[in-house]
Amino acid sequence: MEKPNYNTDIVRSFINWGIIWGLVSIMVGVIVSLQMVEPALNFPPYLTFGRLRPLHTNAGIYGWAVGTTFALFLYMVQRLCKTRLWSDKLARFQLWFFNATIITAAITLLLGYTTSKEYHELEWPVDIMVVILWVAFAINIIMTIIKRREEQMYISLWYMMASIVGVAILYIVDGAEVPVSLFKSYSAYAGTNDANVHWWFGHNAVAMVLTAPPLAMFYYVLPKSTGVPIYSHRMSIIAFWSLIFMYLWTGAHHLLWTPVPDWIQTLAMAFSVMLIAPSWGSVFNGYLSMRGQWHQMRENYLVKFLIIGITFYGLQTLQGPMQAIRSFSAFIHYTDWVPAHIHMGTMGWVSMIAFASIYYLVPRVYGRELYSVPLANLHFWLILIGQLIWTISLWIAGVLQAGMWTATNSDGSLAYSFMETMVEMYPYWWARVFGGIIFLFGVIVFIYNLVMTTRRGEVSPASERTAVEGRA
Amino acid sequence: MWERKPVLLLVLATAAIMVGTIVTMILPFAWVNTDADRIATVTPYNPLEQEGRDIYIREGCNNCHTQTIRPLVTEVLRYGDYSKSGEFVYDRPFLWGSKRTGPDLARIGGKYPDAWHYKHMESPRAMVPRSNMPDYGWLKNNLLDPQNIRHKMDVLGFPYEQAEIDALKGKNEMDAIVAYLQKLGTGIPWRKTAETLVVGELHNPYQDDLTVLDAGKALYMQHCAACHGEKLQGEIGPELTDLDMPDADLYQILFNGFPEDGMPPFSAIGSDRLWKMVNFLKNEAKH
Amino acid sequence: MDWASILYLGVTFGLFIIFVLIVRYTYSRKNREQNEEAKYRMLDDD
């Protein structure tokens, strides 16, 4: 079969823009972490913690995670289907509209146009933009799969398809709202119903944006980097069905001990614990694929990123179910433990896999070898250490504050006022600033390495051919 | 079967996703916010309060403050009666939050007088030393738009009087957010039912004990000085230089407060600390 | 036992059976080649 003429141009663009929005998210993250320790750094009305924190999360999720997902999916779908993208024009529109959406999102959030719903703060006109963007993306991916020239569908394609329908359903149902004016709306649901719908969305956004796509990337990039196939395709199939089935039941573990009916909470608890199985199915599949290849951890920087990334996925999916248990949640919920949990996932798992995938793609879409492997190694250690400082200090902070909140005197009164517990957080919050800056520095090294690759990287004849042919 | 049929795979994946969705997200609509969990005393927000709520949302207060109290001992002690589903039926959207960088606000309504909130919003650290909350004094510079608020009330279908809309003229965003905070958690008479009675004869365990004065002063600075002044000169609350009453009576005042007049009860901090404060206050009053 | 409980148990059991069938189907000797081939094919290009 002759080599298909792949569209690599669009992949390049999405890599670039995904990284730009990732950098924005991380920089805003460092700024809000500083605002936590120094309130004078709030500059009202636009630059206060309350408005910047949603910008940090939205740029991270919709800019960085979704941006790199677009890049990787558009690349993988062509390779796995051995055919060019269904529509170059639609992909070009998707790129243009993606940036328009993220820019609109950033501006409206700073202007205070927000629905208040975590990870779904965007007001209704921006919501509609997100939906249009996703539909454009979905059509292109699905049509490419349908007209594929490779009969087999590799597991990455399965996760891509699940992510595409999952995000669509979640985003539209949770986004139901009644407009009041151009940038103000009221939720279609009220109170406890609204909470239940929203955390059904909130937790499954984690499933469909921050779990399924990185898994699709992991299953693709790991065998491609090591040169040996994954341990078991059948195991990945069982894990796939179990994962997408079980995830949807677990949203209410964000609402333990709230007025949401007890039976929903109990179901969420049970399914959260059961989710360990499919999550670790993927982790084991990754580890077992390394049999006889562990030496590559030393020799191949890509493998290091991927295996440490999947390890944090494994830790994340053990810690998550633990937090989803009522007794533990009673202690730890609402403290800094929770952001630490999220950041192990985003900095240790999602970003680690995204960085590896981009390192894998860049030589293939630019036709140049990576500028510097030592710099990639430096990048690895900086983001690993930065993340560990960030998360470990806030786990300690969370346990400390939870302990103080629940401490009582012998006469049954509370041992500490709220402020007495809050001021104890300052040293740990400073540690977080420090960890975040190290992580940011790692990302700057990454960007420098990529820029130098496109300018000075050694031209690799084989990949250059595809890169040049791929120009639209 | 589905391994080579993308459309079938999409359909089956959607079905797998929908099972849990139907059970845990769609079915609950049959139980939640029905007559069974309505509470008669819970009323919709009035125009000023609703506008305050929208400002609370705009400023992202929910990023640091939760609005739901769990049925756990120390949580009820700290914040008040646990939250009931029926208290939130007019909340669109819900604002329960997920992180307590600041304290929970589900029952902040009526805890402090309005003056406390104005001063605190303007300068949080003037009231709560070492707080990391941003200043919100600038809200005072923004006047409300009565017509826009009326439109919002119509969309929500909440009842209002023309007089309430007229009264919005000249009011600013600070007035609105304070009105909103003062409404929170007051839909049920939980303060009445949670009142603790002091029974039996009260005896000051630190009678004439001057060694606890420093501890009492520290407690005063932490809990009282923001309203009564660092030198007991009074500000939001009255001056405290003339406290000619038995120790037991002063203890009762600290224990129960005057919730109607804006003085919160301090029963939750415990009798030991209350007696130390009594000693400090009586000793200061003597000089 | 009331009808609701029987219904819940039935649904749970039904879902479990579906799971068992998926596992059996996926791991059946007959389908081994079909379900493992993709992991080799994906290494082919480049």
JSON list of C-alpha atoms in Angstrom, two decimals, chain A residues 114-282:
[
{"chain": "A", "resi": 114, "resn": "THR", "atom": "CA", "xyz": [-19.43, 33.29, 34.81]},
{"chain": "A", "resi": 115, "resn": "THR", "atom": "CA", "xyz": [-22.01, 30.65, 35.66]},
{"chain": "A", "resi": 116, "resn": "SER", "atom": "CA", "xyz": [-20.04, 29.81, 38.84]},
{"chain": "A", "resi": 117, "resn": "LYS", "atom": "CA", "xyz": [-20.11, 26.08, 37.99]},
{"chain": "A", "resi": 118, "resn": "GLU", "atom": "CA", "xyz": [-16.62, 24.65, 38.37]},
{"chain": "A", "resi": 119, "resn": "TYR", "atom": "CA", "xyz": [-14.99, 23.75, 35.03]},
{"chain": "A", "resi": 120, "resn": "HIS", "atom": "CA", "xyz": [-18.15, 24.95, 33.28]},
{"chain": "A", "resi": 121, "resn": "GLU", "atom": "CA", "xyz": [-17.92, 28.65, 34.15]},
{"chain": "A", "resi": 122, "resn": "LEU", "atom": "CA", "xyz": [-18.31, 29.86, 30.58]},
{"chain": "A", "resi": 123, "resn": "GLU", "atom": "CA", "xyz": [-21.52, 31.79, 29.99]},
{"chain": "A", "resi": 124, "resn": "TRP", "atom": "CA", "xyz": [-24.04, 30.67, 27.42]},
{"chain": "A", "resi": 125, "resn": "PRO", "atom": "CA", "xyz": [-22.70, 32.33, 24.23]},
{"chain": "A", "resi": 126, "resn": "VAL", "atom": "CA", "xyz": [-19.24, 30.84, 24.92]},
{"chain": "A", "resi": 127, "resn": "ASP", "atom": "CA", "xyz": [-20.92, 27.53, 25.77]},
{"chain": "A", "resi": 128, "resn": "ILE", "atom": "CA", "xyz": [-22.41, 27.52, 22.28]},
{"chain": "A", "resi": 129, "resn": "MET", "atom": "CA", "xyz": [-18.98, 28.22, 20.79]},
{"chain": "A", "resi": 130, "resn": "VAL", "atom": "CA", "xyz": [-17.57, 25.21, 22.68]},
{"chain": "A", "resi": 131, "resn": "VAL", "atom": "CA", "xyz": [-20.35, 23.01, 21.33]},
{"chain": "A", "resi": 132, "resn": "ILE", "atom": "CA", "xyz": [-19.78, 24.15, 17.71]},
{"chain": "A", "resi": 133, "resn": "LEU", "atom": "CA", "xyz": [-16.06, 23.55, 18.15]},
{"chain": "A", "resi": 134, "resn": "TRP", "atom": "CA", "xyz": [-16.63, 20.05, 19.49]},
{"chain": "A", "resi": 135, "resn": "VAL", "atom": "CA", "xyz": [-19.07, 19.13, 16.74]},
{"chain": "A", "resi": 136, "resn": "ALA", "atom": "CA", "xyz": [-16.63, 20.24, 14.05]},
{"chain": "A", "resi": 137, "resn": "PHE", "atom": "CA", "xyz": [-13.93, 18.12, 15.69]},
{"chain": "A", "resi": 138, "resn": "ALA", "atom": "CA", "xyz": [-16.25, 15.12, 16.18]},
{"chain": "A", "resi": 139, "resn": "ILE", "atom": "CA", "xyz": [-17.41, 15.08, 12.56]},
{"chain": "A", "resi": 140, "resn": "ASN", "atom": "CA", "xyz": [-13.87, 15.14, 11.22]},
{"chain": "A", "resi": 141, "resn": "ILE", "atom": "CA", "xyz": [-12.63, 12.36, 13.50]},
{"chain": "A", "resi": 142, "resn": "ILE", "atom": "CA", "xyz": [-15.65, 10.11, 13.03]},
{"chain": "A", "resi": 143, "resn": "MET", "atom": "CA", "xyz": [-15.75, 10.56, 9.26]},
{"chain": "A", "resi": 144, "resn": "THR", "atom": "CA", "xyz": [-12.04, 9.79, 9.04]},
{"chain": "A", "resi": 145, "resn": "ILE", "atom": "CA", "xyz": [-12.59, 6.59, 11.02]},
{"chain": "A", "resi": 146, "resn": "ILE", "atom": "CA", "xyz": [-15.50, 5.60, 8.84]},
{"chain": "A", "resi": 147, "resn": "LYS", "atom": "CA", "xyz": [-13.55, 5.99, 5.61]},
{"chain": "A", "resi": 148, "resn": "ARG", "atom": "CA", "xyz": [-10.41, 4.38, 7.05]},
{"chain": "A", "resi": 149, "resn": "ARG", "atom": "CA", "xyz": [-8.19, 2.09, 4.99]},
{"chain": "A", "resi": 150, "resn": "GLU", "atom": "CA", "xyz": [-7.13, -0.08, 7.91]},
{"chain": "A", "resi": 151, "resn": "GLU", "atom": "CA", "xyz": [-9.78, -2.55, 8.94]},
{"chain": "A", "resi": 152, "resn": "GLN", "atom": "CA", "xyz": [-8.64, -2.96, 12.55]},
{"chain": "A", "resi": 153, "resn": "MET", "atom": "CA", "xyz": [-9.55, -0.30, 15.06]},
{"chain": "A", "resi": 154, "resn": "TYR", "atom": "CA", "xyz": [-6.80, 0.08, 17.63]},
{"chain": "A", "resi": 155, "resn": "ILE", "atom": "CA", "xyz": [-7.84, 0.80, 21.25]},
{"chain": "A", "resi": 156, "resn": "SER", "atom": "CA", "xyz": [-6.81, 4.47, 21.02]},
{"chain": "A", "resi": 157, "resn": "LEU", "atom": "CA", "xyz": [-9.60, 4.99, 18.49]},
{"chain": "A", "resi": 158, "resn": "TRP", "atom": "CA", "xyz": [-12.08, 3.52, 20.96]},
{"chain": "A", "resi": 159, "resn": "TYR", "atom": "CA", "xyz": [-11.09, 5.96, 23.66]},
{"chain": "A", "resi": 160, "resn": "MET", "atom": "CA", "xyz": [-11.23, 8.81, 21.15]},
{"chain": "A", "resi": 161, "resn": "MET", "atom": "CA", "xyz": [-14.77, 7.94, 20.16]},
{"chain": "A", "resi": 162, "resn": "ALA", "atom": "CA", "xyz": [-15.93, 7.55, 23.76]},
{"chain": "A", "resi": 163, "resn": "SER", "atom": "CA", "xyz": [-14.40, 10.91, 24.62]},
{"chain": "A", "resi": 164, "resn": "ILE", "atom": "CA", "xyz": [-16.16, 12.55, 21.69]},
{"chain": "A", "resi": 165, "resn": "VAL", "atom": "CA", "xyz": [-19.67, 11.39, 22.62]},
{"chain": "A", "resi": 166, "resn": "GLY", "atom": "CA", "xyz": [-19.04, 11.68, 26.36]},
{"chain": "A", "resi": 167, "resn": "VAL", "atom": "CA", "xyz": [-17.99, 15.32, 26.28]},
{"chain": "A", "resi": 168, "resn": "ALA", "atom": "CA", "xyz": [-20.89, 16.21, 23.98]},
{"chain": "A", "resi": 169, "resn": "ILE", "atom": "CA", "xyz": [-23.54, 14.71, 26.27]},
{"chain": "A", "resi": 170, "resn": "LEU", "atom": "CA", "xyz": [-22.03, 16.08, 29.48]},
{"chain": "A", "resi": 171, "resn": "TYR", "atom": "CA", "xyz": [-21.42, 19.57, 28.23]},
{"chain": "A", "resi": 172, "resn": "ILE", "atom": "CA", "xyz": [-24.83, 20.10, 26.69]},
{"chain": "A", "resi": 173, "resn": "VAL", "atom": "CA", "xyz": [-26.88, 18.68, 29.58]},
{"chain": "A", "resi": 174, "resn": "ASP", "atom": "CA", "xyz": [-24.95, 20.53, 32.28]},
{"chain": "A", "resi": 175, "resn": "GLY", "atom": "CA", "xyz": [-24.97, 23.71, 30.23]},
{"chain": "A", "resi": 176, "resn": "ALA", "atom": "CA", "xyz": [-28.77, 23.99, 30.11]},
{"chain": "A", "resi": 177, "resn": "GLU", "atom": "CA", "xyz": [-29.55, 27.52, 31.25]},
{"chain": "A", "resi": 178, "resn": "VAL", "atom": "CA", "xyz": [-32.02, 30.35, 30.79]},
{"chain": "A", "resi": 179, "resn": "PRO", "atom": "CA", "xyz": [-30.42, 33.50, 29.33]},
{"chain": "A", "resi": 180, "resn": "VAL", "atom": "CA", "xyz": [-31.17, 36.83, 30.99]},
{"chain": "A", "resi": 181, "resn": "SER", "atom": "CA", "xyz": [-28.92, 38.95, 28.83]},
{"chain": "A", "resi": 182, "resn": "LEU", "atom": "CA", "xyz": [-26.01, 38.41, 26.47]},
{"chain": "A", "resi": 183, "resn": "PHE", "atom": "CA", "xyz": [-23.65, 37.36, 29.24]},
{"chain": "A", "resi": 184, "resn": "LYS", "atom": "CA", "xyz": [-25.89, 36.34, 32.12]},
{"chain": "A", "resi": 185, "resn": "SER", "atom": "CA", "xyz": [-27.99, 33.24, 32.54]},
{"chain": "A", "resi": 186, "resn": "TYR", "atom": "CA", "xyz": [-29.61, 31.17, 35.27]},
{"chain": "A", "resi": 187, "resn": "SER", "atom": "CA", "xyz": [-29.18, 27.43, 35.49]},
{"chain": "A", "resi": 188, "resn": "ALA", "atom": "CA", "xyz": [-32.09, 25.35, 34.23]},
{"chain": "A", "resi": 189, "resn": "TYR", "atom": "CA", "xyz": [-31.89, 23.32, 37.45]},
{"chain": "A", "resi": 190, "resn": "ALA", "atom": "CA", "xyz": [-32.17, 24.47, 41.06]},
{"chain": "A", "resi": 191, "resn": "GLY", "atom": "CA", "xyz": [-30.39, 23.69, 44.30]},
{"chain": "A", "resi": 192, "resn": "THR", "atom": "CA", "xyz": [-29.79, 20.02, 45.01]},
{"chain": "A", "resi": 193, "resn": "ASN", "atom": "CA", "xyz": [-30.74, 18.98, 41.46]},
{"chain": "A", "resi": 194, "resn": "ASP", "atom": "CA", "xyz": [-28.33, 21.51, 40.05]},
{"chain": "A", "resi": 195, "resn": "ALA", "atom": "CA", "xyz": [-25.58, 20.21, 42.32]},
{"chain": "A", "resi": 196, "resn": "ASN", "atom": "CA", "xyz": [-26.21, 16.62, 41.30]},
{"chain": "A", "resi": 197, "resn": "VAL", "atom": "CA", "xyz": [-26.30, 17.38, 37.58]},
{"chain": "A", "resi": 198, "resn": "HIS", "atom": "CA", "xyz": [-23.25, 19.56, 37.83]},
{"chain": "A", "resi": 199, "resn": "TRP", "atom": "CA", "xyz": [-21.03, 17.03, 39.60]},
{"chain": "A", "resi": 200, "resn": "TRP", "atom": "CA", "xyz": [-22.21, 14.33, 37.23]},
{"chain": "A", "resi": 201, "resn": "PHE", "atom": "CA", "xyz": [-20.68, 16.68, 34.66]},
{"chain": "A", "resi": 202, "resn": "GLY", "atom": "CA", "xyz": [-17.71, 17.69, 36.80]},
{"chain": "A", "resi": 203, "resn": "HIS", "atom": "CA", "xyz": [-16.47, 14.24, 37.54]},
{"chain": "A", "resi": 204, "resn": "ASN", "atom": "CA", "xyz": [-17.03, 12.92, 34.05]},
{"chain": "A", "resi": 205, "resn": "ALA", "atom": "CA", "xyz": [-15.29, 15.86, 32.47]},
{"chain": "A", "resi": 206, "resn": "VAL", "atom": "CA", "xyz": [-12.34, 14.34, 34.30]},
{"chain": "A", "resi": 207, "resn": "ALA", "atom": "CA", "xyz": [-13.21, 11.01, 32.66]},
{"chain": "A", "resi": 208, "resn": "MET", "atom": "CA", "xyz": [-13.77, 12.25, 29.13]},
{"chain": "A", "resi": 209, "resn": "VAL", "atom": "CA", "xyz": [-11.24, 15.11, 28.92]},
{"chain": "A", "resi": 210, "resn": "LEU", "atom": "CA", "xyz": [-8.51, 14.18, 31.41]},
{"chain": "A", "resi": 211, "resn": "THR", "atom": "CA", "xyz": [-8.62, 10.37, 31.34]},
{"chain": "A", "resi": 212, "resn": "ALA", "atom": "CA", "xyz": [-9.83, 8.93, 28.02]},
{"chain": "A", "resi": 213, "resn": "PRO", "atom": "CA", "xyz": [-7.71, 11.21, 25.74]},
{"chain": "A", "resi": 214, "resn": "PRO", "atom": "CA", "xyz": [-4.45, 10.76, 27.71]},
{"chain": "A", "resi": 215, "resn": "LEU", "atom": "CA", "xyz": [-5.14, 7.00, 27.71]},
{"chain": "A", "resi": 216, "resn": "ALA", "atom": "CA", "xyz": [-5.60, 7.10, 23.93]},
{"chain": "A", "resi": 217, "resn": "MET", "atom": "CA", "xyz": [-2.26, 8.93, 23.66]},
{"chain": "A", "resi": 218, "resn": "PHE", "atom": "CA", "xyz": [-0.56, 6.56, 26.09]},
{"chain": "A", "resi": 219, "resn": "TYR", "atom": "CA", "xyz": [-1.74, 3.45, 24.26]},
{"chain": "A", "resi": 220, "resn": "TYR", "atom": "CA", "xyz": [-0.45, 4.94, 21.01]},
{"chain": "A", "resi": 221, "resn": "VAL", "atom": "CA", "xyz": [2.81, 6.61, 21.96]},
{"chain": "A", "resi": 222, "resn": "LEU", "atom": "CA", "xyz": [4.14, 3.88, 24.30]},
{"chain": "A", "resi": 223, "resn": "PRO", "atom": "CA", "xyz": [4.33, 1.05, 21.73]},
{"chain": "A", "resi": 224, "resn": "LYS", "atom": "CA", "xyz": [5.47, 3.51, 19.07]},
{"chain": "A", "resi": 225, "resn": "SER", "atom": "CA", "xyz": [8.33, 4.67, 21.31]},
{"chain": "A", "resi": 226, "resn": "THR", "atom": "CA", "xyz": [9.44, 1.27, 22.56]},
{"chain": "A", "resi": 227, "resn": "GLY", "atom": "CA", "xyz": [8.86, -0.53, 19.29]},
{"chain": "A", "resi": 228, "resn": "VAL", "atom": "CA", "xyz": [7.01, -3.39, 20.96]},
{"chain": "A", "resi": 229, "resn": "PRO", "atom": "CA", "xyz": [3.21, -3.79, 21.01]},
{"chain": "A", "resi": 230, "resn": "ILE", "atom": "CA", "xyz": [1.12, -3.34, 24.15]},
{"chain": "A", "resi": 231, "resn": "TYR", "atom": "CA", "xyz": [0.83, -6.36, 26.38]},
{"chain": "A", "resi": 232, "resn": "SER", "atom": "CA", "xyz": [-2.82, -7.18, 25.67]},
{"chain": "A", "resi": 233, "resn": "HIS", "atom": "CA", "xyz": [-5.29, -5.56, 23.35]},
{"chain": "A", "resi": 234, "resn": "ARG", "atom": "CA", "xyz": [-8.08, -7.67, 24.83]},
{"chain": "A", "resi": 235, "resn": "MET", "atom": "CA", "xyz": [-7.33, -6.46, 28.34]},
{"chain": "A", "resi": 236, "resn": "SER", "atom": "CA", "xyz": [-7.51, -2.88, 27.07]},
{"chain": "A", "resi": 237, "resn": "ILE", "atom": "CA", "xyz": [-10.94, -3.66, 25.58]},
{"chain": "A", "resi": 238, "resn": "ILE", "atom": "CA", "xyz": [-12.33, -4.96, 28.90]},
{"chain": "A", "resi": 239, "resn": "ALA", "atom": "CA", "xyz": [-10.83, -1.98, 30.73]},
{"chain": "A", "resi": 240, "resn": "PHE", "atom": "CA", "xyz": [-12.38, 0.33, 28.16]},
{"chain": "A", "resi": 241, "resn": "TRP", "atom": "CA", "xyz": [-15.95, -0.91, 28.56]},
{"chain": "A", "resi": 242, "resn": "SER", "atom": "CA", "xyz": [-15.67, -1.05, 32.35]},
{"chain": "A", "resi": 243, "resn": "LEU", "atom": "CA", "xyz": [-14.22, 2.44, 32.54]},
{"chain": "A", "resi": 244, "resn": "ILE", "atom": "CA", "xyz": [-16.79, 4.22, 30.43]},
{"chain": "A", "resi": 245, "resn": "PHE", "atom": "CA", "xyz": [-19.61, 2.30, 32.10]},
{"chain": "A", "resi": 246, "resn": "MET", "atom": "CA", "xyz": [-18.58, 2.88, 35.71]},
{"chain": "A", "resi": 247, "resn": "TYR", "atom": "CA", "xyz": [-17.38, 6.48, 35.56]},
{"chain": "A", "resi": 248, "resn": "LEU", "atom": "CA", "xyz": [-20.83, 7.94, 35.10]},
{"chain": "A", "resi": 249, "resn": "TRP", "atom": "CA", "xyz": [-22.11, 6.66, 38.44]},
{"chain": "A", "resi": 250, "resn": "THR", "atom": "CA", "xyz": [-19.51, 8.38, 40.56]},
{"chain": "A", "resi": 251, "resn": "GLY", "atom": "CA", "xyz": [-20.25, 12.11, 40.31]},
{"chain": "A", "resi": 252, "resn": "ALA", "atom": "CA", "xyz": [-21.94, 12.31, 43.71]},
{"chain": "A", "resi": 253, "resn": "HIS", "atom": "CA", "xyz": [-18.74, 11.42, 45.52]},
{"chain": "A", "resi": 254, "resn": "HIS", "atom": "CA", "xyz": [-18.10, 15.15, 45.23]},
{"chain": "A", "resi": 255, "resn": "LEU", "atom": "CA", "xyz": [-21.28, 15.65, 47.23]},
{"chain": "A", "resi": 256, "resn": "LEU", "atom": "CA", "xyz": [-20.88, 13.26, 50.15]},
{"chain": "A", "resi": 257, "resn": "TRP", "atom": "CA", "xyz": [-22.69, 14.47, 53.31]},
{"chain": "A", "resi": 258, "resn": "THR", "atom": "CA", "xyz": [-24.58, 17.14, 51.36]},
{"chain": "A", "resi": 259, "resn": "PRO", "atom": "CA", "xyz": [-28.38, 17.17, 50.96]},
{"chain": "A", "resi": 260, "resn": "VAL", "atom": "CA", "xyz": [-28.12, 14.98, 47.82]},
{"chain": "A", "resi": 261, "resn": "PRO", "atom": "CA", "xyz": [-30.07, 11.75, 48.54]},
{"chain": "A", "resi": 262, "resn": "ASP", "atom": "CA", "xyz": [-28.01, 9.17, 50.42]},
{"chain": "A", "resi": 263, "resn": "TRP", "atom": "CA", "xyz": [-28.52, 6.37, 47.93]},
{"chain": "A", "resi": 264, "resn": "ILE", "atom": "CA", "xyz": [-26.91, 8.42, 45.14]},
{"chain": "A", "resi": 265, "resn": "GLN", "atom": "CA", "xyz": [-23.94, 9.07, 47.41]},
{"chain": "A", "resi": 266, "resn": "THR", "atom": "CA", "xyz": [-23.67, 5.37, 48.27]},
{"chain": "A", "resi": 267, "resn": "LEU", "atom": "CA", "xyz": [-23.78, 4.32, 44.62]},
{"chain": "A", "resi": 268, "resn": "ALA", "atom": "CA", "xyz": [-21.10, 6.90, 43.83]},
{"chain": "A", "resi": 269, "resn": "MET", "atom": "CA", "xyz": [-18.95, 5.53, 46.65]},
{"chain": "A", "resi": 270, "resn": "ALA", "atom": "CA", "xyz": [-19.29, 1.92, 45.51]},
{"chain": "A", "resi": 271, "resn": "PHE", "atom": "CA", "xyz": [-18.62, 2.65, 41.85]},
{"chain": "A", "resi": 272, "resn": "SER", "atom": "CA", "xyz": [-15.64, 4.85, 42.73]},
{"chain": "A", "resi": 273, "resn": "VAL", "atom": "CA", "xyz": [-14.00, 1.90, 44.49]},
{"chain": "A", "resi": 274, "resn": "MET", "atom": "CA", "xyz": [-14.89, -0.43, 41.60]},
{"chain": "A", "resi": 275, "resn": "LEU", "atom": "CA", "xyz": [-13.24, 2.00, 39.16]},
{"chain": "A", "resi": 276, "resn": "ILE", "atom": "CA", "xyz": [-9.86, 0.96, 40.53]},
{"chain": "A", "resi": 277, "resn": "ALA", "atom": "CA", "xyz": [-10.13, -2.18, 38.40]},
{"chain": "A", "resi": 278, "resn": "PRO", "atom": "CA", "xyz": [-10.36, -0.67, 34.90]},
{"chain": "A", "resi": 279, "resn": "SER", "atom": "CA", "xyz": [-7.95, 2.13, 35.81]},
{"chain": "A", "resi": 280, "resn": "TRP", "atom": "CA", "xyz": [-5.34, -0.34, 36.96]},
{"chain": "A", "resi": 281, "resn": "GLY", "atom": "CA", "xyz": [-6.14, -2.49, 33.94]},
{"chain": "A", "resi": 282, "resn": "SER", "atom": "CA", "xyz": [-4.55, 0.25, 31.84]}
]
